[in-house]
Amino acid sequence: MEREKIVLSSTNIDLHGMRMSKGSLEDAVGMINSERNPRLGLEHDMSFPPLGRITDAEVIQGKDGEYYLIAYKEFFKVRQQTTLEDGTILYREYFEENPKPFTEAKSEPGENIEIKTDPVNFENIDVMEEFIEDIRRESGIDFSKKMLIRKSHIPDPELVIKITGIIATYIGIIASKVPEKIGDAIGDDIAKFYKLLRSSVVGMVKRAIPKLRPITFIVEVHDEDILIELLIVSNNPDEVINAFNSENLKSIQEKIETSKNLFNAEKIQFFQNEKKEWELNYILAKDGSTIGTKKAFEKRDFAFKELVTKMIEKNK
C-alpha cells in the first residue's frame, strides 16, 4: 500500500489526558501542507530512516462533535542501491512525484543549548521538572527546555540535547576552526557540557519510565545548512561521555562533507555501534530523498514487518 488515509490527532482526550485544540490541529494542517512534509516514521524511533511522508492534511468534524486531523501517509515508491568508493553499500528511497524535503531537516541554528524531553517518560510533570532542575544545577550551564510530543502509549525514554556550533566545533563534530579568543574562553563551557551529559544520563536512569528500558540520547547541532545528529543508546554515563570526546568524533567530519557534496544532505545521523564507533546511519537530502546504510534499512524493514504482524494478530 503506497497511500493510506489516517487520523493523526483530534480534540478528544488522549491516553495521557491531553487534549489538542482545534486551532492546534489547524496549525498542523498548515505545517503538513507546506513546502516540507513530516516523516512517516516507525514507532517514534528516530534511529530508523523514514518510511515515507505525511501529506494532504485537513481538519474535519466527526459525528461526535469532535474535530479530527486527517492526512495521508505515503510510503516511498522507489529504492535504488549505490556503492561508494570504499565499498559502503547505500540505499536511496525517494518520490518521483512532488518531492519535498522533510520538516525535521530544516536547519535552525541557535546560540543556546536546548533540552527536549517527553513528559510521558516521567510519572508526572513535577518529576520531569525536578529532573530538568537537577541537571541545570549539577551542570551549572544555562539551557532552554522543550517537550517531545511523540503520541505513543509509553515510548522508551529519549532525551535530545541541542548544542551550539561553538561547542560542536570545539569537541570535534564540526571541522571549522575555532577563533583563538573563543577557544580560550570556552573551556569552562565544555566542562559544563560534559557535566550536563553525565547528570542527564544519571537523571534519566533514576527517574525515567518505563524502568529498565534502553535510553536514547541524541545530541544535535545545526551547522549552516545541515542538521547533524549523534545518537547513542546507553544507561551508562561514562559510556555516553566517552562517546563525545574529540578522539571519537574525528571520524565523522569527512563523512559530513562527503554527504553534503554527494547527496546534497541537509540532515545526517550517526549512531554509536557495538565497537563504540560513530557510524553513518542515514541522510535526508534537500530533494526529500532518504539515503542510508544497508544495515539501517534492513533494521527498519524488519521492525516494520514485525509491527504489521502484531497488528494482524491483534485484529484476528
PDB file of C-alpha atoms in Angstrom:
ATOM      1  CA  MET A   1       0.000   0.000   0.000  1.00  0.00           C
ATOM      2  CA  GLU A   2       1.557   3.280  -1.105  1.00  0.00           C
ATOM      3  CA  ARG A   3      -1.006   5.775   0.256  1.00  0.00           C
ATOM      4  CA  GLU A   4      -3.399   5.451   3.202  1.00  0.00           C
ATOM      5  CA  LYS A   5      -5.748   7.894   4.942  1.00  0.00           C
ATOM      6  CA  ILE A   6      -5.188   8.170   8.702  1.00  0.00           C
ATOM      7  CA  VAL A   7      -6.271  10.131  11.769  1.00  0.00           C
ATOM      8  CA  LEU A   8      -3.245  11.895  13.231  1.00  0.00           C
ATOM      9  CA  SER A   9      -4.870  13.648  16.179  1.00  0.00           C
ATOM     10  CA  SER A  10      -8.168  15.005  17.478  1.00  0.00           C
ATOM     11  CA  THR A  11      -9.751  17.186  20.125  1.00  0.00           C
ATOM     12  CA  ASN A  12     -10.579  14.047  22.134  1.00  0.00           C
ATOM     13  CA  ILE A  13      -8.668  13.450  25.370  1.00  0.00           C
ATOM     14  CA  ASP A  14      -5.782  11.088  24.577  1.00  0.00           C
ATOM     15  CA  LEU A  15      -4.206   8.277  26.605  1.00  0.00           C
ATOM     16  CA  HIS A  16      -2.108  10.795  28.534  1.00  0.00           C
ATOM     17  CA  GLY A  17      -5.040  13.013  29.490  1.00  0.00           C
ATOM     18  CA  MET A  18      -4.067  15.670  26.951  1.00  0.00           C
ATOM     19  CA  ARG A  19      -6.447  17.431  24.575  1.00  0.00           C
ATOM     20  CA  MET A  20      -5.487  19.221  21.364  1.00  0.00           C
ATOM     21  CA  SER A  21      -7.367  22.391  20.485  1.00  0.00           C
ATOM     22  CA  LYS A  22      -8.997  22.873  17.095  1.00  0.00           C
ATOM     23  CA  GLY A  23      -6.548  25.719  16.494  1.00  0.00           C
ATOM     24  CA  SER A  24      -3.586  23.403  17.110  1.00  0.00           C
ATOM     25  CA  LEU A  25      -4.973  20.919  14.601  1.00  0.00           C
ATOM     26  CA  GLU A  26      -5.383  23.697  12.036  1.00  0.00           C
ATOM     27  CA  ASP A  27      -1.816  24.839  12.659  1.00  0.00           C
ATOM     28  CA  ALA A  28      -0.684  21.265  11.968  1.00  0.00           C
ATOM     29  CA  VAL A  29      -2.543  21.327   8.646  1.00  0.00           C
ATOM     30  CA  GLY A  30      -0.559  24.384   7.615  1.00  0.00           C
ATOM     31  CA  MET A  31       2.706  22.698   8.562  1.00  0.00           C
ATOM     32  CA  ILE A  32       1.918  19.394   6.805  1.00  0.00           C
ATOM     33  CA  ASN A  33       0.701  21.098   3.618  1.00  0.00           C
ATOM     34  CA  SER A  34       3.678  23.465   3.389  1.00  0.00           C
ATOM     35  CA  GLU A  35       6.831  23.162   1.299  1.00  0.00           C
ATOM     36  CA  ARG A  36       8.069  20.481   3.717  1.00  0.00           C
ATOM     37  CA  ASN A  37       6.452  17.223   4.896  1.00  0.00           C
ATOM     38  CA  PRO A  38       6.697  15.426   8.249  1.00  0.00           C
ATOM     39  CA  ARG A  39       8.239  11.977   8.152  1.00  0.00           C
ATOM     40  CA  LEU A  40       6.206   8.783   8.124  1.00  0.00           C
ATOM     41  CA  GLY A  41       8.069   7.173  10.982  1.00  0.00           C
ATOM     42  CA  LEU A  42       8.042   3.858  12.796  1.00  0.00           C
ATOM     43  CA  GLU A  43       7.106   3.678  16.482  1.00  0.00           C
ATOM     44  CA  HIS A  44       8.575   7.154  17.096  1.00  0.00           C
ATOM     45  CA  ASP A  45      12.054   5.652  16.727  1.00  0.00           C
ATOM     46  CA  MET A  46      14.328   8.305  15.221  1.00  0.00           C
ATOM     47  CA  SER A  47      17.096   5.778  14.599  1.00  0.00           C
ATOM     48  CA  PHE A  48      15.079   4.385  11.677  1.00  0.00           C
ATOM     49  CA  PRO A  49      15.092   6.132   8.295  1.00  0.00           C
ATOM     50  CA  PRO A  50      11.619   7.433   7.345  1.00  0.00           C
ATOM     51  CA  LEU A  51       9.217   5.035   5.647  1.00  0.00           C
ATOM     52  CA  GLY A  52       7.808   7.927   3.648  1.00  0.00           C
ATOM     53  CA  ARG A  53       5.913  11.136   4.415  1.00  0.00           C
ATOM     54  CA  ILE A  54       2.691  12.593   5.810  1.00  0.00           C
ATOM     55  CA  THR A  55       0.815  14.810   3.370  1.00  0.00           C
ATOM     56  CA  ASP A  56      -2.521  16.372   2.286  1.00  0.00           C
ATOM     57  CA  ALA A  57      -3.914  17.166   5.736  1.00  0.00           C
ATOM     58  CA  GLU A  58      -7.284  18.630   6.711  1.00  0.00           C
ATOM     59  CA  VAL A  59      -9.430  19.094   9.809  1.00  0.00           C
ATOM     60  CA  ILE A  60     -12.927  17.584   9.779  1.00  0.00           C
ATOM     61  CA  GLN A  61     -15.682  17.432  12.370  1.00  0.00           C
ATOM     62  CA  GLY A  62     -16.874  13.986  13.363  1.00  0.00           C
ATOM     63  CA  LYS A  63     -20.388  12.847  14.224  1.00  0.00           C
ATOM     64  CA  ASP A  64     -19.392  13.095  17.893  1.00  0.00           C
ATOM     65  CA  GLY A  65     -18.797  16.832  17.517  1.00  0.00           C
ATOM     66  CA  GLU A  66     -15.032  16.492  17.987  1.00  0.00           C
ATOM     67  CA  TYR A  67     -12.505  17.673  15.392  1.00  0.00           C
ATOM     68  CA  TYR A  68     -10.067  15.314  13.687  1.00  0.00           C
ATOM     69  CA  LEU A  69      -6.769  15.939  11.921  1.00  0.00           C
ATOM     70  CA  ILE A  70      -6.844  13.762   8.817  1.00  0.00           C
ATOM     71  CA  ALA A  71      -3.905  13.197   6.474  1.00  0.00           C
ATOM     72  CA  TYR A  72      -2.376  10.629   4.156  1.00  0.00           C
ATOM     73  CA  LYS A  73       0.656   8.516   4.819  1.00  0.00           C
ATOM     74  CA  GLU A  74       2.640   7.824   1.688  1.00  0.00           C
ATOM     75  CA  PHE A  75       5.318   5.153   1.521  1.00  0.00           C
ATOM     76  CA  PHE A  76       8.412   5.589  -0.615  1.00  0.00           C
ATOM     77  CA  LYS A  77       7.880   4.086  -4.047  1.00  0.00           C
ATOM     78  CA  VAL A  78      11.428   3.818  -5.376  1.00  0.00           C
ATOM     79  CA  ARG A  79      14.598   2.319  -3.895  1.00  0.00           C
ATOM     80  CA  GLN A  80      17.997   2.405  -5.553  1.00  0.00           C
ATOM     81  CA  GLN A  81      21.299   0.910  -4.420  1.00  0.00           C
ATOM     82  CA  THR A  82      24.690   2.546  -4.772  1.00  0.00           C
ATOM     83  CA  THR A  83      28.188   1.586  -3.676  1.00  0.00           C
ATOM     84  CA  LEU A  84      30.747   4.170  -2.543  1.00  0.00           C
ATOM     85  CA  GLU A  85      34.438   4.005  -3.392  1.00  0.00           C
ATOM     86  CA  ASP A  86      35.233   2.448  -0.015  1.00  0.00           C
ATOM     87  CA  GLY A  87      32.744  -0.364  -0.648  1.00  0.00           C
ATOM     88  CA  THR A  88      29.955   1.012   1.555  1.00  0.00           C
ATOM     89  CA  ILE A  89      26.525  -0.027   0.255  1.00  0.00           C
ATOM     90  CA  LEU A  90      23.861   2.674   0.495  1.00  0.00           C
ATOM     91  CA  TYR A  91      20.165   2.656  -0.347  1.00  0.00           C
ATOM     92  CA  ARG A  92      18.273   5.697  -1.619  1.00  0.00           C
ATOM     93  CA  GLU A  93      14.486   5.964  -1.365  1.00  0.00           C
ATOM     94  CA  TYR A  94      12.534   8.813  -2.912  1.00  0.00           C
ATOM     95  CA  PHE A  95       9.320  10.045  -4.503  1.00  0.00           C
ATOM     96  CA  GLU A  96       9.269  10.655  -8.229  1.00  0.00           C
ATOM     97  CA  GLU A  97       6.165  12.877  -7.983  1.00  0.00           C
ATOM     98  CA  ASN A  98       6.038  16.115  -5.993  1.00  0.00           C
ATOM     99  CA  PRO A  99       9.229  15.563  -3.974  1.00  0.00           C
ATOM    100  CA  LYS A 100       9.553  17.717  -0.861  1.00  0.00           C
ATOM    101  CA  PRO A 101      12.204  17.935   1.854  1.00  0.00           C
ATOM    102  CA  PHE A 102      11.416  16.769   5.390  1.00  0.00           C
ATOM    103  CA  THR A 103      10.235  19.125   8.124  1.00  0.00           C
ATOM    104  CA  GLU A 104      12.759  17.778  10.646  1.00  0.00           C
ATOM    105  CA  ALA A 105      15.713  18.596   8.384  1.00  0.00           C
ATOM    106  CA  LYS A 106      15.101  22.341   8.337  1.00  0.00           C
ATOM    107  CA  SER A 107      18.197  23.952   9.776  1.00  0.00           C
ATOM    108  CA  GLU A 108      17.606  26.259  12.743  1.00  0.00           C
ATOM    109  CA  PRO A 109      20.941  27.383  14.210  1.00  0.00           C
ATOM    110  CA  GLY A 110      20.794  28.543  17.807  1.00  0.00           C
ATOM    111  CA  GLU A 111      23.059  30.315  20.244  1.00  0.00           C
ATOM    112  CA  ASN A 112      21.814  28.431  23.309  1.00  0.00           C
ATOM    113  CA  ILE A 113      21.742  24.829  24.466  1.00  0.00           C
ATOM    114  CA  GLU A 114      18.296  23.249  24.389  1.00  0.00           C
ATOM    115  CA  ILE A 115      16.996  20.082  26.048  1.00  0.00           C
ATOM    116  CA  LYS A 116      13.911  18.195  24.867  1.00  0.00           C
ATOM    117  CA  THR A 117      12.132  15.561  26.965  1.00  0.00           C
ATOM    118  CA  ASP A 118       8.895  13.641  26.616  1.00  0.00           C
ATOM    119  CA  PRO A 119       6.572  14.155  29.618  1.00  0.00           C
ATOM    120  CA  VAL A 120       5.154  10.632  29.255  1.00  0.00           C
ATOM    121  CA  ASN A 121       8.586   9.269  30.247  1.00  0.00           C
ATOM    122  CA  PHE A 122       8.059  10.627  33.758  1.00  0.00           C
ATOM    123  CA  GLU A 123       5.470   9.832  36.410  1.00  0.00           C
ATOM    124  CA  ASN A 124       4.142  13.384  36.182  1.00  0.00           C
ATOM    125  CA  ILE A 125       5.124  16.915  35.146  1.00  0.00           C
ATOM    126  CA  ASP A 126       6.553  17.691  38.589  1.00  0.00           C
ATOM    127  CA  VAL A 127       9.008  14.794  38.331  1.00  0.00           C
ATOM    128  CA  MET A 128      10.070  15.976  34.866  1.00  0.00           C
ATOM    129  CA  GLU A 129      10.642  19.499  36.201  1.00  0.00           C
ATOM    130  CA  GLU A 130      12.723  18.100  39.080  1.00  0.00           C
ATOM    131  CA  PHE A 131      14.838  16.231  36.534  1.00  0.00           C
ATOM    132  CA  ILE A 132      15.385  19.402  34.486  1.00  0.00           C
ATOM    133  CA  GLU A 133      16.301  21.481  37.526  1.00  0.00           C
ATOM    134  CA  ASP A 134      18.691  18.809  38.793  1.00  0.00           C
ATOM    135  CA  ILE A 135      20.736  18.792  35.592  1.00  0.00           C
ATOM    136  CA  ARG A 136      20.638  22.593  35.446  1.00  0.00           C
ATOM    137  CA  ARG A 137      22.046  22.800  38.989  1.00  0.00           C
ATOM    138  CA  GLU A 138      24.577  19.970  38.641  1.00  0.00           C
ATOM    139  CA  SER A 139      25.947  21.129  35.275  1.00  0.00           C
ATOM    140  CA  GLY A 140      25.913  24.855  36.027  1.00  0.00           C
ATOM    141  CA  ILE A 141      25.059  25.506  32.392  1.00  0.00           C
ATOM    142  CA  ASP A 142      22.166  27.591  31.123  1.00  0.00           C
ATOM    143  CA  PHE A 143      19.755  25.951  28.678  1.00  0.00           C
ATOM    144  CA  SER A 144      16.187  26.192  27.450  1.00  0.00           C
ATOM    145  CA  LYS A 145      13.724  23.310  27.656  1.00  0.00           C
ATOM    146  CA  LYS A 146      11.167  21.929  25.226  1.00  0.00           C
ATOM    147  CA  MET A 147       8.820  18.968  25.199  1.00  0.00           C
ATOM    148  CA  LEU A 148       8.978  15.978  22.880  1.00  0.00           C
ATOM    149  CA  ILE A 149       5.436  15.008  21.929  1.00  0.00           C
ATOM    150  CA  ARG A 150       5.547  11.500  20.484  1.00  0.00           C
ATOM    151  CA  LYS A 151       1.884  10.499  20.945  1.00  0.00           C
ATOM    152  CA  SER A 152       2.639   6.925  21.910  1.00  0.00           C
ATOM    153  CA  HIS A 153       1.465   4.985  24.973  1.00  0.00           C
ATOM    154  CA  ILE A 154       4.773   4.943  26.894  1.00  0.00           C
ATOM    155  CA  PRO A 155       7.702   5.034  24.421  1.00  0.00           C
ATOM    156  CA  ASP A 156      11.215   4.147  25.503  1.00  0.00           C
ATOM    157  CA  PRO A 157      12.938   7.088  27.237  1.00  0.00           C
ATOM    158  CA  GLU A 158      14.607   9.625  24.970  1.00  0.00           C
ATOM    159  CA  LEU A 159      16.469  12.870  25.579  1.00  0.00           C
ATOM    160  CA  VAL A 160      17.536  15.346  22.886  1.00  0.00           C
ATOM    161  CA  ILE A 161      20.290  17.872  23.580  1.00  0.00           C
ATOM    162  CA  LYS A 162      20.764  20.628  21.011  1.00  0.00           C
ATOM    163  CA  ILE A 163      24.209  22.187  21.362  1.00  0.00           C
ATOM    164  CA  THR A 164      25.755  25.327  19.930  1.00  0.00           C
ATOM    165  CA  GLY A 165      28.021  25.406  16.912  1.00  0.00           C
ATOM    166  CA  ILE A 166      30.920  26.630  19.049  1.00  0.00           C
ATOM    167  CA  ILE A 167      30.691  23.640  21.410  1.00  0.00           C
ATOM    168  CA  ALA A 168      30.268  21.271  18.443  1.00  0.00           C
ATOM    169  CA  THR A 169      33.386  22.717  16.813  1.00  0.00           C
ATOM    170  CA  TYR A 170      35.441  22.564  19.977  1.00  0.00           C
ATOM    171  CA  ILE A 171      34.646  18.892  20.717  1.00  0.00           C
ATOM    172  CA  GLY A 172      35.217  17.886  17.085  1.00  0.00           C
ATOM    173  CA  ILE A 173      31.815  17.409  15.438  1.00  0.00           C
ATOM    174  CA  ILE A 174      32.292  20.352  13.083  1.00  0.00           C
ATOM    175  CA  ALA A 175      35.578  20.804  11.238  1.00  0.00           C
ATOM    176  CA  SER A 176      35.629  24.615  11.062  1.00  0.00           C
ATOM    177  CA  LYS A 177      38.341  26.422  13.011  1.00  0.00           C
ATOM    178  CA  VAL A 178      37.569  27.915  16.410  1.00  0.00           C
ATOM    179  CA  PRO A 179      38.812  31.517  16.722  1.00  0.00           C
ATOM    180  CA  GLU A 180      41.643  31.688  19.269  1.00  0.00           C
ATOM    181  CA  LYS A 181      39.867  34.116  21.607  1.00  0.00           C
ATOM    182  CA  ILE A 182      36.741  31.960  21.674  1.00  0.00           C
ATOM    183  CA  GLY A 183      38.838  28.839  22.159  1.00  0.00           C
ATOM    184  CA  ASP A 184      40.491  30.341  25.239  1.00  0.00           C
ATOM    185  CA  ALA A 185      37.157  31.270  26.806  1.00  0.00           C
ATOM    186  CA  ILE A 186      35.157  28.152  26.078  1.00  0.00           C
ATOM    187  CA  GLY A 187      36.964  25.637  28.270  1.00  0.00           C
ATOM    188  CA  ASP A 188      34.566  26.210  31.161  1.00  0.00           C
ATOM    189  CA  ASP A 189      31.538  25.740  28.905  1.00  0.00           C
ATOM    190  CA  ILE A 190      32.920  22.431  27.616  1.00  0.00           C
ATOM    191  CA  ALA A 191      33.423  21.184  31.166  1.00  0.00           C
ATOM    192  CA  LYS A 192      29.830  22.151  31.935  1.00  0.00           C
ATOM    193  CA  PHE A 193      28.633  20.381  28.780  1.00  0.00           C
ATOM    194  CA  TYR A 194      30.185  17.100  29.929  1.00  0.00           C
ATOM    195  CA  LYS A 195      28.634  17.605  33.368  1.00  0.00           C
ATOM    196  CA  LEU A 196      25.304  18.095  31.641  1.00  0.00           C
ATOM    197  CA  LEU A 197      25.754  14.813  29.764  1.00  0.00           C
ATOM    198  CA  ARG A 198      26.571  12.928  32.959  1.00  0.00           C
ATOM    199  CA  SER A 199      23.730  14.398  35.024  1.00  0.00           C
ATOM    200  CA  SER A 200      21.300  13.798  32.150  1.00  0.00           C
ATOM    201  CA  VAL A 201      22.141  10.093  31.975  1.00  0.00           C
ATOM    202  CA  VAL A 202      22.078   9.663  35.752  1.00  0.00           C
ATOM    203  CA  GLY A 203      18.798  11.570  35.999  1.00  0.00           C
ATOM    204  CA  MET A 204      17.107   9.625  33.211  1.00  0.00           C
ATOM    205  CA  VAL A 205      18.151   6.290  34.721  1.00  0.00           C
ATOM    206  CA  LYS A 206      16.796   7.421  38.096  1.00  0.00           C
ATOM    207  CA  ARG A 207      13.500   8.989  37.008  1.00  0.00           C
ATOM    208  CA  ALA A 208      12.508   7.931  33.502  1.00  0.00           C
ATOM    209  CA  ILE A 209       9.787   5.377  32.795  1.00  0.00           C
ATOM    210  CA  PRO A 210       9.384   2.660  31.717  1.00  0.00           C
ATOM    211  CA  LYS A 211      12.126   1.447  34.040  1.00  0.00           C
ATOM    212  CA  LEU A 212      14.922  -0.850  32.865  1.00  0.00           C
ATOM    213  CA  ARG A 213      14.450   0.160  29.226  1.00  0.00           C
ATOM    214  CA  PRO A 214      17.241   1.405  26.946  1.00  0.00           C
ATOM    215  CA  ILE A 215      17.594   5.195  26.985  1.00  0.00           C
ATOM    216  CA  THR A 216      18.254   7.042  23.743  1.00  0.00           C
ATOM    217  CA  PHE A 217      20.361  10.204  23.840  1.00  0.00           C
ATOM    218  CA  ILE A 218      20.505  12.404  20.751  1.00  0.00           C
ATOM    219  CA  VAL A 219      22.960  15.289  20.533  1.00  0.00           C
ATOM    220  CA  GLU A 220      22.165  17.588  17.629  1.00  0.00           C
ATOM    221  CA  VAL A 221      23.786  20.658  16.146  1.00  0.00           C
ATOM    222  CA  HIS A 222      22.716  22.896  13.269  1.00  0.00           C
ATOM    223  CA  ASP A 223      25.766  23.806  11.193  1.00  0.00           C
ATOM    224  CA  GLU A 224      24.940  26.353   8.494  1.00  0.00           C
ATOM    225  CA  ASP A 225      22.552  24.408   6.198  1.00  0.00           C
ATOM    226  CA  ILE A 226      22.853  20.939   7.715  1.00  0.00           C
ATOM    227  CA  LEU A 227      21.493  19.251  10.844  1.00  0.00           C
ATOM    228  CA  ILE A 228      23.860  16.748  12.449  1.00  0.00           C
ATOM    229  CA  GLU A 229      22.531  14.155  14.906  1.00  0.00           C
ATOM    230  CA  LEU A 230      24.583  11.803  17.049  1.00  0.00           C
ATOM    231  CA  LEU A 231      22.537   9.032  18.633  1.00  0.00           C
ATOM    232  CA  ILE A 232      23.655   6.725  21.404  1.00  0.00           C
ATOM    233  CA  VAL A 233      21.588   4.183  23.347  1.00  0.00           C
ATOM    234  CA  SER A 234      23.060   3.676  26.803  1.00  0.00           C
ATOM    235  CA  ASN A 235      22.302   3.795  30.523  1.00  0.00           C
ATOM    236  CA  ASN A 236      25.983   4.293  31.391  1.00  0.00           C
ATOM    237  CA  PRO A 237      27.109   7.918  31.958  1.00  0.00           C
ATOM    238  CA  ASP A 238      30.809   7.112  31.384  1.00  0.00           C
ATOM    239  CA  GLU A 239      29.978   5.460  28.067  1.00  0.00           C
ATOM    240  CA  VAL A 240      27.946   8.458  26.895  1.00  0.00           C
ATOM    241  CA  ILE A 241      30.625  10.986  27.907  1.00  0.00           C
ATOM    242  CA  ASN A 242      33.391   8.957  26.260  1.00  0.00           C
ATOM    243  CA  ALA A 243      31.405   8.828  23.013  1.00  0.00           C
ATOM    244  CA  PHE A 244      31.618  12.617  22.808  1.00  0.00           C
ATOM    245  CA  ASN A 245      35.325  13.102  23.330  1.00  0.00           C
ATOM    246  CA  SER A 246      37.300  14.668  20.498  1.00  0.00           C
ATOM    247  CA  GLU A 247      39.181  11.498  19.597  1.00  0.00           C
ATOM    248  CA  ASN A 248      35.987   9.520  18.987  1.00  0.00           C
ATOM    249  CA  LEU A 249      34.388  12.317  16.986  1.00  0.00           C
ATOM    250  CA  LYS A 250      37.225  12.734  14.466  1.00  0.00           C
ATOM    251  CA  SER A 251      35.828  10.088  12.114  1.00  0.00           C
ATOM    252  CA  ILE A 252      32.572  11.892  11.326  1.00  0.00           C
ATOM    253  CA  GLN A 253      33.868  15.170   9.873  1.00  0.00           C
ATOM    254  CA  GLU A 254      34.856  13.734   6.497  1.00  0.00           C
ATOM    255  CA  LYS A 255      31.567  11.811   6.260  1.00  0.00           C
ATOM    256  CA  ILE A 256      29.622  15.017   6.819  1.00  0.00           C
ATOM    257  CA  GLU A 257      31.437  16.774   3.965  1.00  0.00           C
ATOM    258  CA  THR A 258      31.020  13.749   1.689  1.00  0.00           C
ATOM    259  CA  SER A 259      27.285  13.616   2.440  1.00  0.00           C
ATOM    260  CA  LYS A 260      26.869  17.301   1.621  1.00  0.00           C
ATOM    261  CA  ASN A 261      28.815  17.008  -1.628  1.00  0.00           C
ATOM    262  CA  LEU A 262      27.479  13.686  -2.941  1.00  0.00           C
ATOM    263  CA  PHE A 263      23.880  13.723  -1.720  1.00  0.00           C
ATOM    264  CA  ASN A 264      23.066  17.385  -1.057  1.00  0.00           C
ATOM    265  CA  ALA A 265      22.347  16.381   2.533  1.00  0.00           C
ATOM    266  CA  GLU A 266      20.530  18.680   4.947  1.00  0.00           C
ATOM    267  CA  LYS A 267      20.358  16.168   7.799  1.00  0.00           C
ATOM    268  CA  ILE A 268      22.792  13.394   8.666  1.00  0.00           C
ATOM    269  CA  GLN A 269      22.515  10.996  11.578  1.00  0.00           C
ATOM    270  CA  PHE A 270      25.277   8.911  13.135  1.00  0.00           C
ATOM    271  CA  PHE A 271      24.899   6.261  15.820  1.00  0.00           C
ATOM    272  CA  GLN A 272      27.404   4.608  18.091  1.00  0.00           C
ATOM    273  CA  ASN A 273      27.780   0.972  17.074  1.00  0.00           C
ATOM    274  CA  GLU A 274      28.823  -2.124  19.028  1.00  0.00           C
ATOM    275  CA  LYS A 275      32.502  -1.225  18.553  1.00  0.00           C
ATOM    276  CA  LYS A 276      31.903   2.134  20.265  1.00  0.00           C
ATOM    277  CA  GLU A 277      32.499   3.924  16.958  1.00  0.00           C
ATOM    278  CA  TRP A 278      30.341   6.582  15.288  1.00  0.00           C
ATOM    279  CA  GLU A 279      28.754   5.045  12.215  1.00  0.00           C
ATOM    280  CA  LEU A 280      26.699   6.671   9.462  1.00  0.00           C
ATOM    281  CA  ASN A 281      23.024   5.738   9.808  1.00  0.00           C
ATOM    282  CA  TYR A 282      21.022   7.783   7.310  1.00  0.00           C
ATOM    283  CA  ILE A 283      20.851  11.076   5.418  1.00  0.00           C
ATOM    284  CA  LEU A 284      17.903  13.283   4.497  1.00  0.00           C
ATOM    285  CA  ALA A 285      18.566  15.189   1.273  1.00  0.00           C
ATOM    286  CA  LYS A 286      17.224  18.529   0.105  1.00  0.00           C
ATOM    287  CA  ASP A 287      15.170  16.795  -2.599  1.00  0.00           C
ATOM    288  CA  GLY A 288      13.242  14.787   0.007  1.00  0.00           C
ATOM    289  CA  SER A 289      15.064  11.525  -0.586  1.00  0.00           C
ATOM    290  CA  THR A 290      16.460   9.320   2.181  1.00  0.00           C
ATOM    291  CA  ILE A 291      19.900   7.736   1.875  1.00  0.00           C
ATOM    292  CA  GLY A 292      21.070   5.193   4.401  1.00  0.00           C
ATOM    293  CA  THR A 293      23.240   2.189   5.010  1.00  0.00           C
ATOM    294  CA  LYS A 294      22.072  -1.299   4.175  1.00  0.00           C
ATOM    295  CA  LYS A 295      22.042  -2.035   7.912  1.00  0.00           C
ATOM    296  CA  ALA A 296      19.790   0.952   8.645  1.00  0.00           C
ATOM    297  CA  PHE A 297      17.185  -0.017   6.058  1.00  0.00           C
ATOM    298  CA  GLU A 298      17.245  -3.704   6.963  1.00  0.00           C
ATOM    299  CA  LYS A 299      16.654  -2.883  10.656  1.00  0.00           C
ATOM    300  CA  ARG A 300      13.794  -0.552   9.755  1.00  0.00           C
ATOM    301  CA  ASP A 301      12.179  -3.022   7.344  1.00  0.00           C
ATOM    302  CA  PHE A 302      12.427  -5.880   9.858  1.00  0.00           C
ATOM    303  CA  ALA A 303      10.844  -3.761  12.601  1.00  0.00           C
ATOM    304  CA  PHE A 304       8.066  -2.686  10.218  1.00  0.00           C
ATOM    305  CA  LYS A 305       7.251  -6.290   9.293  1.00  0.00           C
ATOM    306  CA  GLU A 306       7.140  -7.204  12.982  1.00  0.00           C
ATOM    307  CA  LEU A 307       4.749  -4.328  13.680  1.00  0.00           C
ATOM    308  CA  VAL A 308       2.451  -5.327  10.809  1.00  0.00           C
ATOM    309  CA  THR A 309       2.436  -8.940  12.028  1.00  0.00           C
ATOM    310  CA  LYS A 310       1.499  -7.848  15.565  1.00  0.00           C
ATOM    311  CA  MET A 311      -1.325  -5.676  14.230  1.00  0.00           C
ATOM    312  CA  ILE A 312      -2.690  -8.556  12.153  1.00  0.00           C
ATOM    313  CA  GLU A 313      -2.578 -10.897  15.145  1.00  0.00           C
ATOM    314  CA  LYS A 314      -4.239  -8.301  17.378  1.00  0.00           C
ATOM    315  CA  ASN A 315      -7.128  -7.810  14.925  1.00  0.00           C
ATOM    316  CA  LYS A 316      -7.858 -11.510  14.450  1.00  0.00           C
TER     317      LYS A 316
END
